[in-house]
Amino acid sequence: YRLMIQSMTGFGKAVVELPHKKITVEIKSLNSKQLDLSTRIPQQYREMEMEIRSEIAKRLERGKVDFFVYSEAIGKEASAQINIPVLEGYFQQVKEASVKLSIAMPDVMSSESQEIDEVELNALRKAVDQAISQLEEFRIQEGAMLQHLFEEKIANIAHLLQEVEPYEKERIEKIKGRIIDALNKIDNFDYDKNRFEQEMIFYIEKLDINEEKHRLDNHLKYFLETLQSGKGQGKKLGFISQEMGREINTLGSKSNHAEMQRIVVR
């Protein structure tokens, strides 16, 4: 079994049917630095909210997560369909009228919610589990695609790094030649050959890119190791890629060679 990174983007849906009711659970997630969870749960299932939130946090860890539960009656109880928005409008008008006319309406509003039995709560738990599992599978599939893409990009950078090598010795000779030509063009100018060699060695050392190449190679290997160590590595991979970019930029600024700079851009 090969560990894979997971995408933070995903969607899951589950439907569970009871003799009198159908429960639908939907969950979707987007990218986020930490867990940002929004839930919409019907009043009758509010006692389950903390349990559901805890389960989502434990299994998903990160992401901007939207969670919805829908419940609808089926069978005999569903024979009369009430238009809720219209009913809400009537109810609001009745409330306003009762205030204006000082009419008391005892017992019309009941604060007690309908009792939900354990069978229905277990059905909800099952739907939540199935929806999260589906989202996890979605994230794993997306993660596999991302991992493949990253591995291709890293291999490409490693290949380009090898392309730099043939130009290195030639580059130093060209730079040295350019400086000597420039000095020779100055009339009646004489220079100390030993001092010139010392200065040239010092100058060329400043242009040496072996350390950058070595560090970049290490970063590429570390990126792949981290990629294959499983989920929850996004921040670390982001940091390693910044370090890769830093070494590549330094290669470019030190190269002093057109072809090497083209490779750096690629």
Backbone as CSV, one residue per row, in Angstrom:
resi,resn,N_x,N_y,N_z,CA_x,CA_y,CA_z,C_x,C_y,C_z
1,TYR,0.852,-1.199,0.000,0.000,0.000,0.000,0.882,1.241,0.000
2,ARG,0.679,2.107,-0.958,1.483,3.317,-1.088,0.719,4.512,-0.539
3,LEU,1.337,5.206,0.400,0.697,6.390,0.967,0.570,7.471,-0.094
4,MET,-0.536,8.186,-0.065,-0.778,9.224,-1.059,-1.211,10.510,-0.364
5,ILE,-0.855,11.629,-0.980,-1.417,12.895,-0.506,-2.901,12.926,-0.876
6,GLN,-3.659,13.761,-0.173,-5.068,13.928,-0.493,-5.333,15.375,-0.880
7,SER,-6.205,15.530,-1.862,-6.692,16.866,-2.191,-7.629,17.310,-1.066
8,MET,-7.838,18.621,-0.914,-8.833,19.086,0.057,-10.182,19.345,-0.605
9,THR,-10.253,19.133,-1.911,-11.503,19.340,-2.639,-12.247,18.017,-2.762
10,GLY,-13.515,18.017,-2.441,-14.268,16.766,-2.579,-15.749,16.952,-2.296
11,PHE,-16.510,15.893,-2.606,-17.972,15.904,-2.392,-18.426,14.503,-2.020
12,GLY,-19.355,14.431,-1.090,-19.926,13.135,-0.714,-21.411,13.275,-0.428
13,LYS,-22.169,12.235,-0.780,-23.613,12.257,-0.541,-24.087,10.865,-0.165
14,ALA,-25.009,10.787,0.801,-25.581,9.493,1.198,-27.067,9.674,1.512
15,VAL,-27.848,8.653,1.162,-29.291,8.662,1.432,-29.641,7.388,2.198
16,VAL,-30.333,7.554,3.323,-30.785,6.399,4.109,-32.299,6.494,4.250
17,GLU,-32.996,5.388,3.959,-34.466,5.387,4.044,-34.949,4.558,5.221
18,LEU,-35.873,5.139,5.988,-36.593,4.450,7.056,-38.027,4.239,6.569
19,PRO,-38.828,3.445,7.263,-40.214,3.214,6.796,-41.004,4.508,6.578
20,HIS,-40.736,5.532,7.387,-41.537,6.755,7.330,-40.741,7.995,6.906
21,LYS,-39.438,7.834,6.682,-38.621,9.026,6.471,-37.401,8.720,5.602
22,LYS,-36.976,9.712,4.819,-35.739,9.607,4.035,-34.780,10.688,4.525
23,ILE,-33.561,10.265,4.901,-32.539,11.197,5.395,-31.434,11.312,4.348
24,THR,-31.151,12.533,3.931,-30.081,12.787,2.953,-28.986,13.616,3.608
25,VAL,-27.754,13.173,3.433,-26.598,13.895,3.972,-25.673,14.273,2.819
26,GLU,-25.280,15.536,2.762,-24.325,16.000,1.752,-23.172,16.702,2.452
27,ILE,-21.962,16.500,1.932,-20.788,17.160,2.486,-19.844,17.530,1.349
28,LYS,-19.359,18.743,1.366,-18.393,19.158,0.333,-17.261,19.922,1.000
29,SER,-16.078,19.887,0.398,-14.935,20.574,0.991,-14.116,21.278,-0.080
30,LEU,-13.512,22.395,0.328,-12.607,23.175,-0.514,-11.319,23.414,0.278
31,ASN,-10.368,24.064,-0.350,-9.062,24.292,0.268,-9.138,25.297,1.430
32,SER,-8.468,24.977,2.522,-8.385,25.893,3.663,-7.202,25.497,4.539
33,LYS,-6.570,26.485,5.175,-5.383,26.192,5.990,-5.736,25.361,7.220
34,GLN,-6.946,25.536,7.738,-7.390,24.702,8.852,-8.819,24.250,8.590
35,LEU,-9.430,23.568,9.547,-10.811,23.124,9.356,-11.758,24.297,9.580
36,ASP,-12.540,24.615,8.563,-13.557,25.678,8.637,-14.885,25.001,8.319
37,LEU,-15.624,24.635,9.368,-16.801,23.777,9.207,-18.097,24.552,9.376
38,SER,-18.974,24.420,8.371,-20.306,25.022,8.426,-21.338,23.901,8.322
39,THR,-22.314,23.876,9.243,-23.319,22.799,9.225,-24.731,23.370,9.113
40,ARG,-25.585,22.612,8.428,-27.011,22.933,8.387,-27.759,21.650,8.730
41,ILE,-28.262,21.592,9.965,-28.873,20.370,10.479,-30.278,20.689,10.982
42,PRO,-31.310,19.906,10.580,-32.681,20.163,11.056,-32.766,20.131,12.585
43,GLN,-33.733,20.885,13.110,-33.885,21.028,14.556,-33.964,19.682,15.281
44,GLN,-34.671,18.713,14.669,-34.885,17.443,15.377,-33.605,16.630,15.576
45,TYR,-32.552,16.980,14.804,-31.286,16.241,14.933,-30.195,17.057,15.634
46,ARG,-30.577,18.180,16.252,-29.571,19.067,16.840,-28.736,18.381,17.931
47,GLU,-29.346,17.415,18.620,-28.595,16.707,19.675,-27.387,15.952,19.102
48,MET,-27.417,15.715,17.783,-26.332,14.975,17.124,-25.219,15.894,16.596
49,GLU,-25.442,17.211,16.660,-24.530,18.142,15.985,-23.087,18.014,16.466
50,MET,-22.877,17.985,17.796,-21.504,17.913,18.323,-20.821,16.609,17.916
51,GLU,-21.592,15.522,17.938,-21.038,14.215,17.533,-20.622,14.241,16.060
52,ILE,-21.477,14.834,15.211,-21.186,14.925,13.771,-19.958,15.810,13.527
53,ARG,-19.921,16.965,14.200,-18.775,17.874,14.041,-17.465,17.194,14.443
54,SER,-17.534,16.451,15.539,-16.336,15.747,16.028,-15.857,14.706,15.018
55,GLU,-16.801,13.990,14.413,-16.464,12.951,13.426,-15.839,13.574,12.178
56,ILE,-16.404,14.684,11.719,-15.868,15.372,10.536,-14.449,15.878,10.820
57,ALA,-14.251,16.502,11.988,-12.935,17.054,12.352,-11.888,15.949,12.436
58,LYS,-12.280,14.802,12.993,-11.348,13.683,13.174,-10.914,13.103,11.830
59,ARG,-11.859,12.990,10.897,-11.564,12.296,9.638,-11.044,13.213,8.536
60,LEU,-11.459,14.473,8.536,-11.061,15.360,7.436,-9.901,16.287,7.789
61,GLU,-9.728,16.625,9.062,-8.595,17.413,9.565,-8.572,18.860,9.073
62,ARG,-8.602,19.058,7.746,-8.512,20.409,7.186,-9.525,20.581,6.066
63,GLY,-9.717,21.848,5.671,-10.601,22.141,4.547,-11.759,23.043,4.950
64,LYS,-12.286,23.775,3.971,-13.516,24.547,4.192,-14.667,23.603,3.887
65,VAL,-15.337,23.142,4.929,-16.315,22.051,4.802,-17.731,22.571,5.022
66,ASP,-18.618,22.252,4.075,-20.052,22.536,4.223,-20.780,21.204,4.385
67,PHE,-21.593,21.115,5.445,-22.291,19.868,5.764,-23.795,20.139,5.856
68,PHE,-24.608,19.319,5.167,-26.067,19.512,5.142,-26.782,18.203,5.470
69,VAL,-27.872,18.307,6.227,-28.767,17.157,6.447,-30.173,17.579,6.026
70,TYR,-30.805,16.757,5.182,-32.198,16.979,4.781,-33.018,15.782,5.246
71,SER,-34.234,16.055,5.684,-35.114,14.971,6.121,-36.489,15.185,5.499
72,GLU,-37.027,14.133,4.886,-38.373,14.265,4.311,-39.208,13.029,4.613
73,ALA,-40.489,13.264,4.886,-41.407,12.167,5.211,-41.750,11.389,3.943
74,ILE,-41.896,10.072,4.097,-42.340,9.226,2.986,-43.468,8.329,3.474
75,GLY,-44.137,7.669,2.563,-45.258,6.792,2.944,-46.483,7.607,3.308
76,LYS,-47.223,7.150,4.331,-48.479,7.799,4.732,-48.262,9.242,5.161
77,GLU,-47.166,9.468,5.889,-46.924,10.814,6.414,-46.634,11.829,5.311
78,ALA,-46.289,11.323,4.131,-45.943,12.238,3.037,-47.119,12.549,2.124
79,SER,-48.304,12.014,2.464,-49.454,12.174,1.566,-49.861,13.642,1.428
80,ALA,-49.756,14.401,2.500,-50.080,15.827,2.430,-48.790,16.633,2.421
81,GLN,-48.536,17.291,1.322,-47.312,18.086,1.192,-47.620,19.546,1.526
82,ILE,-46.913,20.083,2.500,-47.133,21.466,2.916,-46.097,22.364,2.243
83,ASN,-46.579,23.467,1.700,-45.682,24.455,1.108,-45.135,25.324,2.246
84,ILE,-43.925,25.002,2.687,-43.354,25.641,3.887,-43.221,27.166,3.744
85,PRO,-42.654,27.681,2.623,-42.528,29.155,2.508,-43.861,29.882,2.629
86,VAL,-44.913,29.296,1.999,-46.247,29.927,2.070,-46.753,29.898,3.506
87,LEU,-46.589,28.735,4.157,-47.042,28.590,5.541,-46.314,29.579,6.461
88,GLU,-45.022,29.751,6.219,-44.253,30.704,7.034,-44.811,32.128,6.877
89,GLY,-45.195,32.461,5.643,-45.777,33.778,5.385,-47.074,33.987,6.161
90,TYR,-47.945,32.942,6.121,-49.210,33.023,6.885,-48.929,33.148,8.379
91,PHE,-47.983,32.350,8.853,-47.677,32.332,10.280,-47.185,33.705,10.750
92,GLN,-46.348,34.342,9.934,-45.828,35.658,10.288,-46.967,36.679,10.375
93,GLN,-47.917,36.600,9.430,-49.055,37.531,9.435,-49.933,37.327,10.670
94,VAL,-50.136,36.047,11.022,-50.961,35.740,12.203,-50.282,36.284,13.472
95,LYS,-48.953,36.102,13.542,-48.218,36.605,14.721,-48.357,38.125,14.839
96,GLU,-48.167,38.820,13.692,-48.266,40.282,13.704,-49.675,40.737,14.102
97,ALA,-50.676,40.044,13.574,-52.068,40.390,13.884,-52.350,40.183,15.368
98,SER,-51.823,39.105,15.937,-52.078,38.806,17.351,-51.465,39.872,18.250
99,VAL,-50.307,40.412,17.839,-49.671,41.479,18.625,-50.497,42.760,18.544
100,LYS,-50.911,43.118,17.295,-51.688,44.352,17.099,-53.026,44.298,17.839
101,LEU,-53.644,43.121,17.823,-54.992,42.997,18.412,-54.953,42.505,19.851
102,SER,-53.733,42.348,20.389,-53.563,41.879,21.772,-54.288,40.563,22.025
103,ILE,-54.202,39.671,21.065,-54.836,38.357,21.209,-53.783,37.372,21.725
104,ALA,-54.108,36.682,22.795,-53.184,35.659,23.310,-53.502,34.334,22.632
105,MET,-52.439,33.600,22.253,-52.636,32.299,21.613,-51.814,31.249,22.372
106,PRO,-52.279,30.885,23.581,-51.520,29.917,24.373,-51.456,28.551,23.694
107,ASP,-50.319,27.906,23.848,-50.107,26.532,23.377,-50.039,26.373,21.864
108,VAL,-50.130,27.500,21.117,-50.006,27.372,19.662,-48.554,27.068,19.307
109,MET,-47.628,27.796,19.981,-46.195,27.541,19.775,-45.708,26.561,20.826
110,SER,-45.107,25.485,20.393,-44.572,24.501,21.332,-43.059,24.452,21.185
111,SER,-42.360,24.580,22.325,-40.905,24.567,22.280,-40.342,23.152,22.248
112,GLU,-41.212,22.182,22.476,-40.745,20.799,22.489,-40.538,20.279,21.076
113,SER,-39.375,19.691,20.820,-39.137,19.111,19.506,-39.622,17.673,19.490
114,GLN,-39.889,17.190,18.309,-40.384,15.836,18.153,-39.318,14.844,18.622
115,GLU,-39.724,13.883,19.414,-38.785,12.887,19.943,-38.288,11.990,18.811
116,ILE,-36.948,11.845,18.727,-36.344,11.002,17.694,-35.817,9.735,18.350
117,ASP,-36.197,8.593,17.816,-35.754,7.340,18.452,-34.345,6.953,17.983
118,GLU,-33.765,5.964,18.657,-32.385,5.545,18.419,-32.206,4.977,17.014
119,VAL,-33.265,4.331,16.482,-33.195,3.766,15.127,-32.927,4.882,14.113
120,GLU,-33.641,5.996,14.279,-33.474,7.125,13.347,-32.103,7.792,13.519
121,LEU,-31.654,7.919,14.770,-30.330,8.500,15.014,-29.228,7.627,14.420
122,ASN,-29.377,6.313,14.527,-28.387,5.395,13.936,-28.401,5.474,12.411
123,ALA,-29.606,5.687,11.849,-29.713,5.852,10.396,-28.967,7.109,9.953
124,LEU,-29.103,8.181,10.761,-28.389,9.431,10.469,-26.874,9.206,10.572
125,ARG,-26.454,8.496,11.620,-25.016,8.189,11.784,-24.477,7.443,10.560
126,LYS,-25.268,6.483,10.080,-24.866,5.690,8.916,-24.710,6.590,7.689
127,ALA,-25.678,7.491,7.486,-25.631,8.402,6.332,-24.416,9.331,6.428
128,VAL,-24.136,9.834,7.634,-22.973,10.718,7.840,-21.688,9.965,7.499
129,ASP,-21.575,8.741,7.994,-20.382,7.923,7.746,-20.189,7.679,6.245
130,GLN,-21.278,7.339,5.555,-21.195,7.058,4.115,-20.801,8.304,3.326
131,ALA,-21.384,9.448,3.688,-21.084,10.702,2.967,-19.612,11.105,3.164
132,ILE,-19.120,11.004,4.406,-17.709,11.343,4.672,-16.787,10.380,3.928
133,SER,-17.146,9.088,3.926,-16.325,8.078,3.231,-16.239,8.382,1.742
134,GLN,-17.378,8.793,1.161,-17.389,9.130,-0.262,-16.513,10.356,-0.537
135,LEU,-16.581,11.352,0.353,-15.741,12.546,0.192,-14.258,12.178,0.333
136,GLU,-13.949,11.305,1.288,-12.556,10.866,1.475,-12.035,10.181,0.209
137,GLU,-12.871,9.344,-0.401,-12.476,8.643,-1.629,-12.225,9.637,-2.752
138,PHE,-13.089,10.643,-2.834,-12.945,11.714,-3.825,-11.603,12.424,-3.624
139,ARG,-11.281,12.746,-2.372,-10.044,13.456,-2.051,-8.810,12.597,-2.371
140,ILE,-8.923,11.290,-2.145,-7.806,10.384,-2.449,-7.560,10.338,-3.962
141,GLN,-8.649,10.253,-4.748,-8.516,10.217,-6.212,-7.910,11.518,-6.741
142,GLU,-8.406,12.651,-6.219,-7.848,13.948,-6.619,-6.380,14.055,-6.204
143,GLY,-6.070,13.541,-5.015,-4.700,13.559,-4.508,-3.762,12.747,-5.387
144,ALA,-4.250,11.595,-5.866,-3.433,10.737,-6.743,-3.091,11.471,-8.042
145,MET,-4.071,12.219,-8.583,-3.830,12.996,-9.802,-2.784,14.092,-9.536
146,LEU,-2.924,14.769,-8.387,-1.960,15.819,-8.025,-0.565,15.228,-7.832
147,GLN,-0.517,14.068,-7.166,0.780,13.441,-6.905,1.490,13.101,-8.210
148,HIS,0.740,12.551,-9.154,1.312,12.213,-10.460,1.849,13.471,-11.149
149,LEU,1.072,14.563,-11.069,1.484,15.829,-11.675,2.768,16.355,-11.026
150,PHE,2.816,16.328,-9.679,4.006,16.794,-8.958,5.235,15.967,-9.335
151,GLU,5.069,14.645,-9.401,6.202,13.770,-9.721,6.753,14.075,-11.117
152,GLU,5.855,14.362,-12.053,6.286,14.751,-13.408,7.087,16.051,-13.375
153,LYS,6.589,17.032,-12.607,7.258,18.337,-12.535,8.645,18.216,-11.891
154,ILE,8.734,17.427,-10.829,10.019,17.240,-10.143,11.021,16.553,-11.068
155,ALA,10.551,15.530,-11.803,11.422,14.821,-12.753,11.920,15.778,-13.834
156,ASN,11.048,16.685,-14.251,11.416,17.664,-15.281,12.496,18.620,-14.773
157,ILE,12.350,19.088,-13.522,13.356,19.991,-12.938,14.699,19.250,-12.800
158,ALA,14.642,17.994,-12.364,15.872,17.196,-12.211,16.584,17.033,-13.554
159,HIS,15.791,16.831,-14.610,16.360,16.683,-15.956,17.022,17.988,-16.413
160,LEU,16.338,19.112,-16.164,16.891,20.424,-16.540,18.165,20.743,-15.755
161,LEU,18.206,20.304,-14.498,19.398,20.528,-13.679,20.611,19.823,-14.297
162,GLN,20.383,18.643,-14.845,21.477,17.919,-15.513,21.931,18.645,-16.785
163,GLU,21.000,19.332,-17.447,21.329,20.063,-18.680,22.278,21.238,-18.433
164,VAL,22.339,21.704,-17.186,23.207,22.835,-16.841,24.685,22.436,-16.928
165,GLU,24.998,21.204,-16.551,26.396,20.774,-16.384,27.302,21.011,-17.597
166,PRO,26.902,20.656,-18.828,27.818,20.834,-19.971,28.278,22.276,-20.181
167,TYR,27.504,23.243,-19.688,27.841,24.649,-19.926,28.769,25.229,-18.864
168,GLU,28.961,24.501,-17.767,29.670,25.087,-16.627,31.122,25.450,-16.943
169,LYS,31.904,24.476,-17.450,33.320,24.734,-17.730,33.458,25.769,-18.843
170,GLU,32.652,25.607,-19.872,32.669,26.539,-21.011,32.364,27.962,-20.544
171,ARG,31.438,28.085,-19.604,31.022,29.394,-19.091,32.205,30.110,-18.407
172,ILE,32.949,29.393,-17.583,34.086,29.996,-16.871,35.152,30.469,-17.856
173,GLU,35.441,29.636,-18.878,36.445,30.005,-19.890,35.996,31.250,-20.652
174,LYS,34.689,31.312,-20.963,34.156,32.471,-21.705,34.285,33.749,-20.877
175,ILE,33.944,33.650,-19.590,34.012,34.832,-18.714,35.460,35.307,-18.593
176,LYS,36.363,34.339,-18.387,37.796,34.657,-18.273,38.289,35.337,-19.552
177,GLY,37.903,34.784,-20.700,38.298,35.340,-22.004,37.792,36.746,-22.199
178,ARG,36.538,36.990,-21.799,35.943,38.331,-21.945,36.721,39.366,-21.129
179,ILE,37.106,38.994,-19.909,37.839,39.928,-19.037,39.230,40.227,-19.624
180,ILE,39.924,39.180,-20.094,41.271,39.370,-20.681,41.184,40.254,-21.926
181,ASP,40.183,40.008,-22.782,39.985,40.834,-23.988,39.784,42.303,-23.617
182,ALA,38.960,42.508,-22.583,38.677,43.885,-22.155,39.944,44.576,-21.661
183,LEU,40.760,43.827,-20.894,42.014,44.408,-20.383,42.993,44.711,-21.519
184,ASN,43.075,43.812,-22.510,44.006,43.987,-23.635,43.640,45.168,-24.529
185,LYS,42.376,45.558,-24.489,41.939,46.679,-25.338,42.357,48.036,-24.767
186,ILE,42.772,48.019,-23.490,43.201,49.283,-22.873,44.651,49.567,-23.300
187,ASP,44.862,50.708,-23.937,46.204,51.068,-24.440,47.222,51.185,-23.309
188,ASN,48.416,50.647,-23.580,49.554,50.749,-22.649,49.202,50.297,-21.227
189,PHE,48.320,49.320,-21.131,47.934,48.853,-19.795,48.669,47.559,-19.490
190,ASP,49.351,47.555,-18.393,50.062,46.344,-17.985,49.484,45.895,-16.639
191,TYR,49.367,44.604,-16.464,48.807,44.124,-15.191,49.633,42.951,-14.675
192,ASP,49.582,42.782,-13.389,50.309,41.719,-12.708,49.573,40.402,-12.942
193,LYS,50.242,39.488,-13.633,49.581,38.207,-13.984,49.185,37.403,-12.742
194,ASN,50.041,37.392,-11.747,49.719,36.636,-10.520,48.512,37.226,-9.798
195,ARG,48.535,38.580,-9.706,47.400,39.256,-9.057,46.109,39.014,-9.847
196,PHE,46.275,39.034,-11.186,45.105,38.800,-12.044,44.517,37.407,-11.778
197,GLU,45.391,36.392,-11.688,44.919,35.023,-11.443,44.207,34.918,-10.095
198,GLN,44.763,35.592,-9.076,44.133,35.563,-7.750,42.738,36.194,-7.785
199,GLU,42.658,37.349,-8.438,41.357,38.034,-8.553,40.363,37.190,-9.350
200,MET,40.895,36.551,-10.417,40.035,35.716,-11.263,39.470,34.531,-10.467
201,ILE,40.340,33.899,-9.663,39.876,32.762,-8.827,38.794,33.232,-7.867
202,PHE,39.020,34.402,-7.228,38.039,34.951,-6.295,36.713,35.243,-7.005
203,TYR,36.789,35.818,-8.197,35.593,36.174,-8.973,34.832,34.919,-9.397
204,ILE,35.577,33.925,-9.885,34.941,32.692,-10.371,34.301,31.912,-9.219
205,GLU,34.926,31.977,-8.034,34.329,31.307,-6.865,32.957,31.888,-6.550
206,LYS,32.826,33.210,-6.745,31.531,33.864,-6.507,30.478,33.407,-7.518
207,LEU,30.937,32.939,-8.688,30.014,32.463,-9.727,29.771,30.957,-9.647
208,ASP,30.479,30.281,-8.746,30.350,28.824,-8.640,28.930,28.442,-8.211
209,ILE,28.346,27.469,-8.897,26.958,27.103,-8.621,26.818,25.676,-8.058
210,ASN,27.943,25.067,-7.661,27.872,23.694,-7.153,26.982,23.555,-5.918
211,GLU,27.079,24.528,-5.003,26.258,24.461,-3.792,24.772,24.553,-4.126
212,GLU,24.445,25.464,-5.036,23.036,25.619,-5.431,22.500,24.337,-6.084
213,LYS,23.327,23.758,-6.949,22.923,22.508,-7.622,22.701,21.392,-6.603
214,HIS,23.612,21.287,-5.649,23.531,20.241,-4.629,22.284,20.429,-3.760
215,ARG,22.040,21.679,-3.335,20.868,21.949,-2.491,19.570,21.704,-3.252
216,LEU,19.532,22.136,-4.521,18.330,21.919,-5.331,18.061,20.425,-5.494
217,ASP,19.101,19.659,-5.765,18.955,18.203,-5.893,18.396,17.602,-4.598
218,ASN,18.903,18.060,-3.445,18.401,17.578,-2.148,16.931,17.953,-1.939
219,HIS,16.574,19.192,-2.328,15.178,19.638,-2.188,14.240,18.776,-3.045
220,LEU,14.672,18.434,-4.259,13.845,17.603,-5.149,13.589,16.237,-4.516
221,LYS,14.634,15.650,-3.954,14.491,14.334,-3.306,13.590,14.432,-2.078
222,TYR,13.788,15.508,-1.303,12.997,15.698,-0.073,11.524,15.928,-0.402
223,PHE,11.267,16.646,-1.505,9.888,16.886,-1.942,9.196,15.548,-2.226
224,LEU,9.880,14.663,-2.978,9.298,13.356,-3.322,9.096,12.495,-2.084
225,GLU,10.053,12.522,-1.160,9.911,11.749,0.088,8.683,12.229,0.872
226,THR,8.541,13.543,0.971,7.413,14.129,1.708,6.094,13.813,1.011
227,LEU,6.104,13.889,-0.319,4.917,13.603,-1.131,4.411,12.189,-0.863
228,GLN,5.334,11.259,-0.682,4.974,9.850,-0.526,4.765,9.444,0.935
229,SER,4.844,10.434,1.846,4.687,10.088,3.263,3.243,10.214,3.740
230,GLY,2.320,10.528,2.831,0.896,10.512,3.189,0.257,11.881,3.225
231,LYS,-1.002,11.916,3.744,-1.780,13.159,3.729,-1.289,14.140,4.787
232,GLY,-1.805,15.386,4.695,-1.460,16.415,5.670,-0.089,17.030,5.474
233,GLN,0.458,16.951,4.242,1.815,17.445,3.981,1.830,18.725,3.158
234,GLY,0.665,19.309,2.905,0.576,20.465,1.998,1.469,21.634,2.366
235,LYS,1.450,22.028,3.653,2.258,23.185,4.086,3.743,22.899,3.905
236,LYS,4.145,21.671,4.251,5.555,21.284,4.137,5.996,21.299,2.674
237,LEU,5.151,20.754,1.793,5.471,20.745,0.364,5.574,22.170,-0.180
238,GLY,4.701,23.043,0.293,4.752,24.449,-0.121,6.065,25.096,0.275
239,PHE,6.531,24.798,1.482,7.790,25.357,1.971,8.975,24.827,1.154
240,ILE,8.980,23.507,0.888,10.082,22.918,0.116,10.118,23.517,-1.290
241,SER,8.955,23.723,-1.881,8.920,24.283,-3.247,9.442,25.725,-3.261
242,GLN,9.210,26.480,-2.170,9.793,27.833,-2.065,11.322,27.761,-2.047
243,GLU,11.839,26.795,-1.299,13.299,26.624,-1.223,13.861,26.222,-2.591
244,MET,13.149,25.386,-3.313,13.561,25.010,-4.672,13.643,26.255,-5.550
245,GLY,12.605,27.085,-5.469,12.571,28.319,-6.261,13.742,29.236,-5.937
246,ARG,14.103,29.295,-4.648,15.224,30.144,-4.221,16.540,29.679,-4.854
247,GLU,16.786,28.367,-4.849,18.032,27.839,-5.439,18.061,28.048,-6.955
248,ILE,16.914,27.863,-7.604,16.839,28.059,-9.066,17.111,29.521,-9.417
249,ASN,16.531,30.445,-8.634,16.775,31.878,-8.870,18.253,32.230,-8.717
250,THR,18.902,31.654,-7.688,20.326,31.930,-7.467,21.168,31.373,-8.610
251,LEU,20.789,30.189,-9.100,21.465,29.630,-10.285,21.421,30.623,-11.434
252,GLY,20.261,31.215,-11.645,20.089,32.179,-12.735,20.941,33.414,-12.564
253,SER,20.950,33.968,-11.321,21.693,35.212,-11.101,23.206,34.991,-11.135
254,LYS,23.655,33.762,-10.829,25.091,33.462,-10.840,25.580,32.980,-12.208
255,SER,24.661,32.540,-13.056,25.071,31.812,-14.270,25.940,32.648,-15.223
256,ASN,25.534,33.907,-15.470,26.293,34.771,-16.376,26.478,34.110,-17.741
257,HIS,25.445,33.380,-18.163,25.561,32.578,-19.390,24.162,32.436,-19.972
258,ALA,23.995,32.851,-21.231,22.655,32.921,-21.828,21.932,31.575,-21.836
259,GLU,22.604,30.510,-22.268,21.941,29.210,-22.369,21.542,28.678,-20.993
260,MET,22.424,28.878,-20.005,22.085,28.456,-18.645,20.887,29.230,-18.113
261,GLN,20.813,30.507,-18.444,19.685,31.317,-17.986,18.367,30.873,-18.626
262,ARG,18.447,30.408,-19.869,17.246,29.846,-20.537,16.760,28.603,-19.791
263,ILE,17.725,27.775,-19.387,17.363,26.545,-18.638,16.723,26.924,-17.304
264,VAL,17.271,27.936,-16.650,16.715,28.409,-15.376,15.261,28.870,-15.548
265,VAL,15.004,29.601,-16.625,13.634,30.066,-16.893,12.689,28.872,-17.087
266,ARG,13.164,27.857,-17.796,12.342,26.658,-18.000,12.120,25.917,-16.699
